[in-house]
Amino acid sequence: MTNKFYLGIDIGGSKCVVVAGTETMEILEQVRIPTETKQGPEYMINILLDHASKIFDKLKTHTLVSIGISCGGPLNSETGLIMSPPNLPGWDNIQITQFFTKRFGVPVFLHNDANACALAEWRFGAGKGTQNMIFLTFGTGLGAGMILNGKLYTGTNNMAGEIGHIRLAEDGPSGYGKQGSFEGFCSGGGIARLAQLVISQKMSNGEDVGFLNNVKDKKKITTEQLSNAANAGDKTALEIFKISGKYLGIGISILIDILNPERIVIGSVFARNPHLFEAICKEVIEKEALKPASEVCEIVPAALGDQLGDYASLCVAIPENINQDFNLPIVNQNVSKKN
């Protein structure tokens, strides 16, 4: 009997993944590559197709059933169209599924990465066992995937969950094309831009900026550098994460009041360093959110770690298996309860 396998393509603002897996989510092959956004969509699509073809050739004793593509929105899942994601400049109205359908001749499905990750964490990770869960990407950008009453909610035209576009302040770092947006304060790219604003203001006031005095190009500061500095006790870096944590609390409070979830799962930057955000975030939620709703909501880091994108794209490839229950290894089980 020929073994079946599925391909998952996870397209992110900083990295992409091509993964092959079974219907029970056993990972057979995978490759991770940087997203070279400056090269344009055609270049990266060809790279992804080449890697997918190499994996396909390597698994000749298996039969490819379908392909799932997970990508930042906005997009149209029904037509397979990627529509100008802010973390993928130049990816304007890209009919992504047709490239893979033409190459492999199998069904190809597209889903918003936040929705795909929400499904993965809901079925196999930190959201397991819930009926009302929100997943926040907190990666290069910020989006939300929502499981409401035990079902994925995508909205009227697949635009539900674009919370990064919500303006939380009149001024502040830009994200999703809007100053002071949720994404501007709470994303990898946003935190880096927030750092530039804080550094500039401090330097203009003649204040010390700690480790940043040794950074040659302040405009190239990364969130990873900032988190390393914060973990080492640098005051300026800690201040930057405190600001981000404050606005994370404001944004989460809005979600709690409107959707009344039992769990909010947060990925990427937060999942790697929850302790840099939790104290101020919790303080803001206690002040801003309705108490009966906030008391029943847990705020937790994503549990699937670096494999989240793998499982997410495979969830898209195997839509009929979304409601099945598989026991996957949990990479990160740190849980931070709100109450």
CSV table of N, CA and C in Angstrom, one decimal, residues 138-199:
chain,number,residue,atom,x,y,z
A,138,PHE,N,2.2,37.7,16.8
A,138,PHE,CA,3.3,38.4,17.4
A,138,PHE,C,4.7,38.0,16.8
A,139,GLY,N,4.7,38.0,15.5
A,139,GLY,CA,6.0,37.7,14.8
A,139,GLY,C,6.4,38.9,14.0
A,140,THR,N,6.8,38.8,12.8
A,140,THR,CA,7.1,40.0,12.0
A,140,THR,C,6.0,41.0,12.0
A,141,GLY,N,4.8,40.5,12.0
A,141,GLY,CA,3.6,41.3,12.1
A,141,GLY,C,2.7,40.8,13.2
A,142,LEU,N,1.5,41.3,13.3
A,142,LEU,CA,0.5,40.9,14.3
A,142,LEU,C,-0.8,40.6,13.7
A,143,GLY,N,-1.3,39.4,13.9
A,143,GLY,CA,-2.6,39.0,13.4
A,143,GLY,C,-3.2,38.1,14.4
A,144,ALA,N,-4.5,37.8,14.3
A,144,ALA,CA,-5.2,36.9,15.2
A,144,ALA,C,-6.0,35.8,14.5
A,145,GLY,N,-6.0,34.6,15.0
A,145,GLY,CA,-6.8,33.5,14.6
A,145,GLY,C,-7.8,33.3,15.7
A,146,MET,N,-9.1,33.1,15.4
A,146,MET,CA,-10.1,32.9,16.4
A,146,MET,C,-10.9,31.6,16.3
A,147,ILE,N,-10.9,30.9,17.4
A,147,ILE,CA,-11.7,29.7,17.5
A,147,ILE,C,-12.9,30.1,18.4
A,148,LEU,N,-14.1,30.2,17.8
A,148,LEU,CA,-15.2,30.7,18.6
A,148,LEU,C,-16.3,29.5,18.6
A,149,ASN,N,-16.7,29.2,19.8
A,149,ASN,CA,-17.7,28.1,19.9
A,149,ASN,C,-17.2,26.8,19.2
A,150,GLY,N,-15.9,26.5,19.3
A,150,GLY,CA,-15.4,25.3,18.7
A,150,GLY,C,-15.2,25.3,17.3
A,151,LYS,N,-15.2,26.5,16.6
A,151,LYS,CA,-15.0,26.5,15.2
A,151,LYS,C,-14.1,27.7,14.8
A,152,LEU,N,-13.4,27.6,13.7
A,152,LEU,CA,-12.6,28.7,13.2
A,152,LEU,C,-13.5,29.7,12.7
A,153,TYR,N,-13.3,31.0,13.1
A,153,TYR,CA,-14.1,32.1,12.6
A,153,TYR,C,-13.2,32.9,11.7
A,154,THR,N,-13.6,33.1,10.4
A,154,THR,CA,-12.9,33.8,9.4
A,154,THR,C,-13.5,35.1,8.9
A,155,GLY,N,-14.8,35.3,9.3
A,155,GLY,CA,-15.5,36.5,8.9
A,155,GLY,C,-16.2,36.4,7.5
A,156,THR,N,-16.7,37.5,7.1
A,156,THR,CA,-17.5,37.5,5.8
A,156,THR,C,-16.7,37.2,4.6
A,157,ASN,N,-15.5,37.8,4.5
A,157,ASN,CA,-14.6,37.6,3.4
A,157,ASN,C,-13.1,37.4,3.8
A,158,ASN,N,-13.0,36.5,4.8
A,158,ASN,CA,-11.6,36.1,5.3
A,158,ASN,C,-10.8,37.2,5.9
A,159,MET,N,-11.5,38.3,6.3
A,159,MET,CA,-10.7,39.4,6.9
A,159,MET,C,-10.8,39.5,8.4
A,160,ALA,N,-11.5,38.6,9.1
A,160,ALA,CA,-11.5,38.6,10.5
A,160,ALA,C,-10.2,38.3,11.1
A,161,GLY,N,-9.9,39.0,12.2
A,161,GLY,CA,-8.6,38.8,12.9
A,161,GLY,C,-7.5,39.7,12.6
A,162,GLU,N,-7.7,40.7,11.7
A,162,GLU,CA,-6.6,41.6,11.3
A,162,GLU,C,-6.5,42.7,12.4
A,163,ILE,N,-6.2,42.2,13.6
A,163,ILE,CA,-6.1,43.1,14.8
A,163,ILE,C,-4.9,44.1,14.7
A,164,GLY,N,-3.9,43.7,14.0
A,164,GLY,CA,-2.7,44.6,13.9
A,164,GLY,C,-3.0,45.9,13.4
A,165,HIS,N,-4.1,46.1,12.6
A,165,HIS,CA,-4.5,47.3,12.0
A,165,HIS,C,-5.2,48.3,13.0
A,166,ILE,N,-5.6,47.8,14.2
A,166,ILE,CA,-6.3,48.6,15.2
A,166,ILE,C,-5.4,49.6,15.7
A,167,ARG,N,-5.8,50.9,15.8
A,167,ARG,CA,-5.0,52.0,16.3
A,167,ARG,C,-5.2,52.0,17.8
A,168,LEU,N,-4.1,51.9,18.6
A,168,LEU,CA,-4.1,51.9,20.0
A,168,LEU,C,-3.7,53.3,20.6
A,169,ALA,N,-3.0,54.1,19.8
A,169,ALA,CA,-2.5,55.4,20.2
A,169,ALA,C,-2.4,56.3,19.1
A,170,GLU,N,-2.5,57.6,19.3
A,170,GLU,CA,-2.5,58.6,18.2
A,170,GLU,C,-1.1,58.7,17.6
A,171,ASP,N,-0.1,58.3,18.4
A,171,ASP,CA,1.2,58.4,17.9
A,171,ASP,C,2.0,57.1,18.3
A,172,GLY,N,3.1,56.8,17.7
A,172,GLY,CA,3.8,55.6,18.0
A,172,GLY,C,4.4,55.0,16.8
A,173,PRO,N,5.1,53.8,17.0
A,173,PRO,CA,5.7,53.1,15.8
A,173,PRO,C,4.6,52.7,14.8
A,174,SER,N,5.0,52.6,13.6
A,174,SER,CA,4.1,52.3,12.5
A,174,SER,C,4.1,50.8,12.3
A,175,GLY,N,2.9,50.2,12.1
A,175,GLY,CA,2.7,48.8,11.7
A,175,GLY,C,1.4,48.7,11.0
A,176,TYR,N,1.4,47.8,10.0
A,176,TYR,CA,0.2,47.6,9.2
A,176,TYR,C,-0.2,48.9,8.5
A,177,GLY,N,0.7,49.8,8.2
A,177,GLY,CA,0.4,51.0,7.5
A,177,GLY,C,-0.2,52.1,8.4
A,178,LYS,N,-0.1,51.9,9.7
A,178,LYS,CA,-0.8,52.9,10.6
A,178,LYS,C,0.1,53.2,11.8
A,179,GLN,N,0.3,54.5,12.1
A,179,GLN,CA,1.0,54.8,13.3
A,179,GLN,C,0.2,54.5,14.5
A,180,GLY,N,0.9,54.0,15.6
A,180,GLY,CA,0.3,53.8,16.8
A,180,GLY,C,-0.6,52.5,16.8
A,181,SER,N,-0.4,51.7,15.8
A,181,SER,CA,-1.3,50.5,15.7
A,181,SER,C,-0.9,49.4,16.6
A,182,PHE,N,-1.7,48.4,16.8
A,182,PHE,CA,-1.4,47.3,17.7
A,182,PHE,C,-0.2,46.6,17.1
A,183,GLU,N,-0.1,46.4,15.8
A,183,GLU,CA,1.1,45.8,15.2
A,183,GLU,C,2.4,46.7,15.4
A,184,GLY,N,2.2,48.0,15.4
A,184,GLY,CA,3.3,48.9,15.6
A,184,GLY,C,3.9,48.7,17.0
A,185,PHE,N,3.1,48.4,18.0
A,185,PHE,CA,3.7,48.2,19.4
A,185,PHE,C,4.0,46.7,19.7
A,186,CYS,N,3.3,45.8,19.0
A,186,CYS,CA,3.4,44.4,19.4
A,186,CYS,C,3.7,43.5,18.2
A,187,SER,N,4.8,43.6,17.7
A,187,SER,CA,5.3,42.7,16.7
A,187,SER,C,6.8,42.8,16.7
A,188,GLY,N,7.5,41.8,16.0
A,188,GLY,CA,9.0,41.9,15.9
A,188,GLY,C,9.4,43.2,15.3
A,189,GLY,N,8.9,43.5,14.1
A,189,GLY,CA,9.2,44.7,13.4
A,189,GLY,C,8.8,45.9,14.1
A,190,GLY,N,7.6,45.9,14.8
A,190,GLY,CA,7.2,47.1,15.5
A,190,GLY,C,8.0,47.4,16.7
A,191,ILE,N,8.5,46.4,17.5
A,191,ILE,CA,9.3,46.6,18.6
A,191,ILE,C,10.7,47.2,18.2
A,192,ALA,N,11.2,46.8,17.1
A,192,ALA,CA,12.4,47.4,16.5
A,192,ALA,C,12.2,48.8,16.2
A,193,ARG,N,11.1,49.2,15.6
A,193,ARG,CA,10.8,50.6,15.3
A,193,ARG,C,10.5,51.4,16.5
A,194,LEU,N,9.9,50.7,17.5
A,194,LEU,CA,9.7,51.4,18.8
A,194,LEU,C,11.0,51.7,19.4
A,195,ALA,N,12.0,50.8,19.3
A,195,ALA,CA,13.3,51.1,19.9
A,195,ALA,C,14.0,52.3,19.3
A,196,GLN,N,13.8,52.4,18.0
A,196,GLN,CA,14.4,53.6,17.3
A,196,GLN,C,13.8,54.9,17.8
A,197,LEU,N,12.5,54.9,18.1
A,197,LEU,CA,11.8,56.1,18.6
A,197,LEU,C,12.3,56.4,20.0
A,198,VAL,N,12.4,55.4,20.8
A,198,VAL,CA,12.9,55.6,22.2
A,198,VAL,C,14.3,56.0,22.3
A,199,ILE,N,15.2,55.4,21.4
A,199,ILE,CA,16.6,55.8,21.4
A,199,ILE,C,16.8,57.2,20.9
